[in-house]
PDB file of C-alpha atoms in Angstrom:
ATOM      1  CA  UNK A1069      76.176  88.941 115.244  1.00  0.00           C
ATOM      2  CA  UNK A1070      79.227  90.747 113.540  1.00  0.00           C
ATOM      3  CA  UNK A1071      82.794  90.651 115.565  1.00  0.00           C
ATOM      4  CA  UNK A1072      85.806  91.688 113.794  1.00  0.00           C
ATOM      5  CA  UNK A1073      89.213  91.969 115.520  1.00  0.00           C
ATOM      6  CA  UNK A1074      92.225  93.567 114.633  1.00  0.00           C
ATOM      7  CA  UNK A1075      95.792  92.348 115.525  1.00  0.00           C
ATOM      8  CA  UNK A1076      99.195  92.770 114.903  1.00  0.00           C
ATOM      9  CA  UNK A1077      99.945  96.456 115.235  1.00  0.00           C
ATOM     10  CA  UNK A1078     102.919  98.130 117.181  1.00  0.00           C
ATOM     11  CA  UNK A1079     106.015  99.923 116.997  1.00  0.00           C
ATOM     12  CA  UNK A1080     108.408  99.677 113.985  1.00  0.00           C
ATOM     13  CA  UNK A1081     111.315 102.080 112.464  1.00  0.00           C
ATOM     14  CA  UNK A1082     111.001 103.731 109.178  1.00  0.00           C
ATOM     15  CA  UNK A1083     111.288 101.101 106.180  1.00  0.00           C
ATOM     16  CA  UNK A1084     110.114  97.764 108.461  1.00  0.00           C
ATOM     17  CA  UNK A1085     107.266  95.967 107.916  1.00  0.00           C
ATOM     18  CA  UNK A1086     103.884  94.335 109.299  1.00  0.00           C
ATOM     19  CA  UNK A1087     101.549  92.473 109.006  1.00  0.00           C
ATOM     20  CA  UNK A1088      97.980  93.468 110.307  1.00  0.00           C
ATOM     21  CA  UNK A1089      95.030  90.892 110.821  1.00  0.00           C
ATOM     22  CA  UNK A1090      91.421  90.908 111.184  1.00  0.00           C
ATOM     23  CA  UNK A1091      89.149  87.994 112.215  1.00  0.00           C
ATOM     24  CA  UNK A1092      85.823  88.028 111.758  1.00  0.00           C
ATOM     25  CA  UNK A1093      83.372  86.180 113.537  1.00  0.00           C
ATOM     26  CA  UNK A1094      79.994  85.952 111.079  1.00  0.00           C
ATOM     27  CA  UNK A1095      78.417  82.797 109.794  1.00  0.00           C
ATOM     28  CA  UNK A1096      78.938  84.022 105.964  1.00  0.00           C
ATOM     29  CA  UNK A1097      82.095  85.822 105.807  1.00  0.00           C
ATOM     30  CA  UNK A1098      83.209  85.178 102.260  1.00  0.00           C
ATOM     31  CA  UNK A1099      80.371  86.928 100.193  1.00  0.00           C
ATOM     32  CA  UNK A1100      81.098  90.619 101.680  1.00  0.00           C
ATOM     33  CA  UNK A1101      83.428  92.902 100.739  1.00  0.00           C
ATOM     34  CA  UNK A1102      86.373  93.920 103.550  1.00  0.00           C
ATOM     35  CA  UNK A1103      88.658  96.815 104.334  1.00  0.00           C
ATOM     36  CA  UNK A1104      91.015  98.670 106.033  1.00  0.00           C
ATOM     37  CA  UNK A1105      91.020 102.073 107.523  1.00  0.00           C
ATOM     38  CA  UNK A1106      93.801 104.395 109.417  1.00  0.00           C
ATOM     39  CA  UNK A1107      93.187 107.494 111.572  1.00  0.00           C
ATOM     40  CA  UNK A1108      96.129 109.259 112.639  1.00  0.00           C
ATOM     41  CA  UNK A1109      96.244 112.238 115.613  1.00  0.00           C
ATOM     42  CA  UNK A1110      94.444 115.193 114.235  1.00  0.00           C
ATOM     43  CA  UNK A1111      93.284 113.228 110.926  1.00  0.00           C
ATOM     44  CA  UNK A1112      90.051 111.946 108.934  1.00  0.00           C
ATOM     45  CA  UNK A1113      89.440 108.283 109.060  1.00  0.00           C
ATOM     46  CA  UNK A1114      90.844 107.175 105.567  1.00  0.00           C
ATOM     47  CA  UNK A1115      90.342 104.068 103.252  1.00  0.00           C
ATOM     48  CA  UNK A1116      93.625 102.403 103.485  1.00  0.00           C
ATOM     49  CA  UNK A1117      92.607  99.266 101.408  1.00  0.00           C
ATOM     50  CA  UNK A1118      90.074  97.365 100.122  1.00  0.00           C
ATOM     51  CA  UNK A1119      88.810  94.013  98.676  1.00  0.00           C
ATOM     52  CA  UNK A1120      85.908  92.841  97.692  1.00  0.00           C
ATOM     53  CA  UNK A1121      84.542  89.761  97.585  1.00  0.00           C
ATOM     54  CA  UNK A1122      85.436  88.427  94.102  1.00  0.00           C
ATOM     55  CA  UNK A1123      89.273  89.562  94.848  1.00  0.00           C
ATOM     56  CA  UNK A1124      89.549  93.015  93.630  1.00  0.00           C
ATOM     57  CA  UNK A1125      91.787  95.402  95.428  1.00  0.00           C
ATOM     58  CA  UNK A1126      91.724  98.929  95.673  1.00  0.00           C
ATOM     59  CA  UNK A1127      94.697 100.618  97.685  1.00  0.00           C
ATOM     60  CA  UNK A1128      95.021 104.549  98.946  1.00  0.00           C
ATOM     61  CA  UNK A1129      97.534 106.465  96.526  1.00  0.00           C
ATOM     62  CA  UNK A1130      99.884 107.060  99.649  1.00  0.00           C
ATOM     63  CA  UNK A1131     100.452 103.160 100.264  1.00  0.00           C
ATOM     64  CA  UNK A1132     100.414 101.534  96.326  1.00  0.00           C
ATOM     65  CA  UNK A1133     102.907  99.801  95.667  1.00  0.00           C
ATOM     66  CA  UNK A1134     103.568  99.355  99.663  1.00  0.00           C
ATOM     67  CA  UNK A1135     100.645  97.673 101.386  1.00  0.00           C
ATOM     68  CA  UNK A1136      98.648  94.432 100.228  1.00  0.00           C
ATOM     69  CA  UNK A1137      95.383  93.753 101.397  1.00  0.00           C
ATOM     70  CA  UNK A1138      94.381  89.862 101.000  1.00  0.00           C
ATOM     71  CA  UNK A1139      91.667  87.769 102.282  1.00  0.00           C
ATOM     72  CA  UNK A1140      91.445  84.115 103.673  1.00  0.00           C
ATOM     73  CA  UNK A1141      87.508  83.017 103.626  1.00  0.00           C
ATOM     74  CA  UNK A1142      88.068  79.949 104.820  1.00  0.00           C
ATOM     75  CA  UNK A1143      89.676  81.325 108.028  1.00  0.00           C
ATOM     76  CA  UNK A1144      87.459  84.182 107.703  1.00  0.00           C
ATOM     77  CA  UNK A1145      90.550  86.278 108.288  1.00  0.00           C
ATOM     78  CA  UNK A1146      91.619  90.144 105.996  1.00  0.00           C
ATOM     79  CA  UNK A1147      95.460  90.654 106.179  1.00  0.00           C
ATOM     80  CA  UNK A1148      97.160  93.786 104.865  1.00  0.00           C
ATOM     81  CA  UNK A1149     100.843  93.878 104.933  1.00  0.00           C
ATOM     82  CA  UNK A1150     102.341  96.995 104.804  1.00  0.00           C
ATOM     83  CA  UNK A1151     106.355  97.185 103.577  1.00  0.00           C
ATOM     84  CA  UNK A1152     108.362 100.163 103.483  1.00  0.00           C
ATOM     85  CA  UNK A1153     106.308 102.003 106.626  1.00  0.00           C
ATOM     86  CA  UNK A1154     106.931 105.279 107.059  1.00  0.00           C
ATOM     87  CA  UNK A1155     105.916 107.582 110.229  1.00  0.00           C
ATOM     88  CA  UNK A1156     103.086 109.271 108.189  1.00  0.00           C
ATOM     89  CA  UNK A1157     101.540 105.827 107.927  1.00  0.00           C
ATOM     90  CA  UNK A1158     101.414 106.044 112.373  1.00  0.00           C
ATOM     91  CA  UNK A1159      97.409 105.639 112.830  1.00  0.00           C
ATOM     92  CA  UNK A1160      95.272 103.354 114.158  1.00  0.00           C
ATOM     93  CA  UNK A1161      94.321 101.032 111.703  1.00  0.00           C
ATOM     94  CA  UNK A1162      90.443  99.865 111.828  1.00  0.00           C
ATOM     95  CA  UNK A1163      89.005  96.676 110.013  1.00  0.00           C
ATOM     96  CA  UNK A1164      85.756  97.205 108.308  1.00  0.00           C
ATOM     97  CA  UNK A1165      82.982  95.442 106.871  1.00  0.00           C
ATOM     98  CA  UNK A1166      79.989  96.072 104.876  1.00  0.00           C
ATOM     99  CA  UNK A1167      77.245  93.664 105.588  1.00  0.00           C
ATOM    100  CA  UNK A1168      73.413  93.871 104.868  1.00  0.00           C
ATOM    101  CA  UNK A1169      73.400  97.501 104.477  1.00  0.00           C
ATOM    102  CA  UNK A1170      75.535  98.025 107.974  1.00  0.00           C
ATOM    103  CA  UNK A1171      79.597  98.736 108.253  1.00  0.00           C
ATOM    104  CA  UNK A1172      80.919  96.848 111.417  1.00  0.00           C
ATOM    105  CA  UNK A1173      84.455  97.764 112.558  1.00  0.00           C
ATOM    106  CA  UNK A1174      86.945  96.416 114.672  1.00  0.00           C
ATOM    107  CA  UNK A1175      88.619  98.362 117.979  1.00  0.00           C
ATOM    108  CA  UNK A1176      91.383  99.096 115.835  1.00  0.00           C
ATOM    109  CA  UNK A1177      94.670  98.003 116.483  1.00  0.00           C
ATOM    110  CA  UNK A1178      98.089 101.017 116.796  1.00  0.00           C
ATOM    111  CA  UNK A1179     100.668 100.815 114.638  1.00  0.00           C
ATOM    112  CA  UNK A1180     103.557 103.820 114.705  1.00  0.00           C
ATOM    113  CA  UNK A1181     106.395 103.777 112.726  1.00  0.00           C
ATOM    114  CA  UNK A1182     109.521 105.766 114.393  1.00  0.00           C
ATOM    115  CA  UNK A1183     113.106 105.756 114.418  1.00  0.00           C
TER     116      UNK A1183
END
């Protein structure tokens, strides 16, 4: 009943920008609380950024101050922008989430950052 789908990754030198989206296809999208995740070769998944459903943001100490993670309920769509990439931030970026006790992702979408 949960679909979410990433877009909006790819390649980009060091100090560019994007802008990474996630639809979501679920009858009640604005009442849960969304994120994003990275997992780079060799690495963790990590919390990138999150927002809950009243607004609140929380971001990972390596991308404050760079990334923004915002929400659109009415299109049922979670953005983050990233500024000021750098080629540690090259992962695949995942869009999560949390739903009736259940975290749904998205395929993920690549972005790498290279000169």
């Amino acid at each position: 009943q949960v679909q979410l789908v990433e877009s909006g990754g790819g390649l980009v030198q060091p100090g560019g920008s994007l802008r990474l989206s996630c639809a979501a296809s679920i009858r009640i999208f604005s009442i849960y609380p969304m994120g994003w995740y990275r997992q780079a070769p060799g690495k963790e998944r990590e919390l990138v950024a999150a927002i809950t459903s009243g607004g609140t943001t929380n971001y990972a100490d390596s991308v404050k101050g760079r990334f923004t993670i915002s929400r659109d309920n009415a299109k049922k769509m979670v953005y983050l922008q990233m500024n000021s990439l750098k080629p540690e931030d090259t992962a695949v970026y995942y869009c999560n989430m949390r739903a009736g006790g259940t975290n749904y992702w998205g395929q993920g979408t690549q972005v790498t950052v290279s000169s």
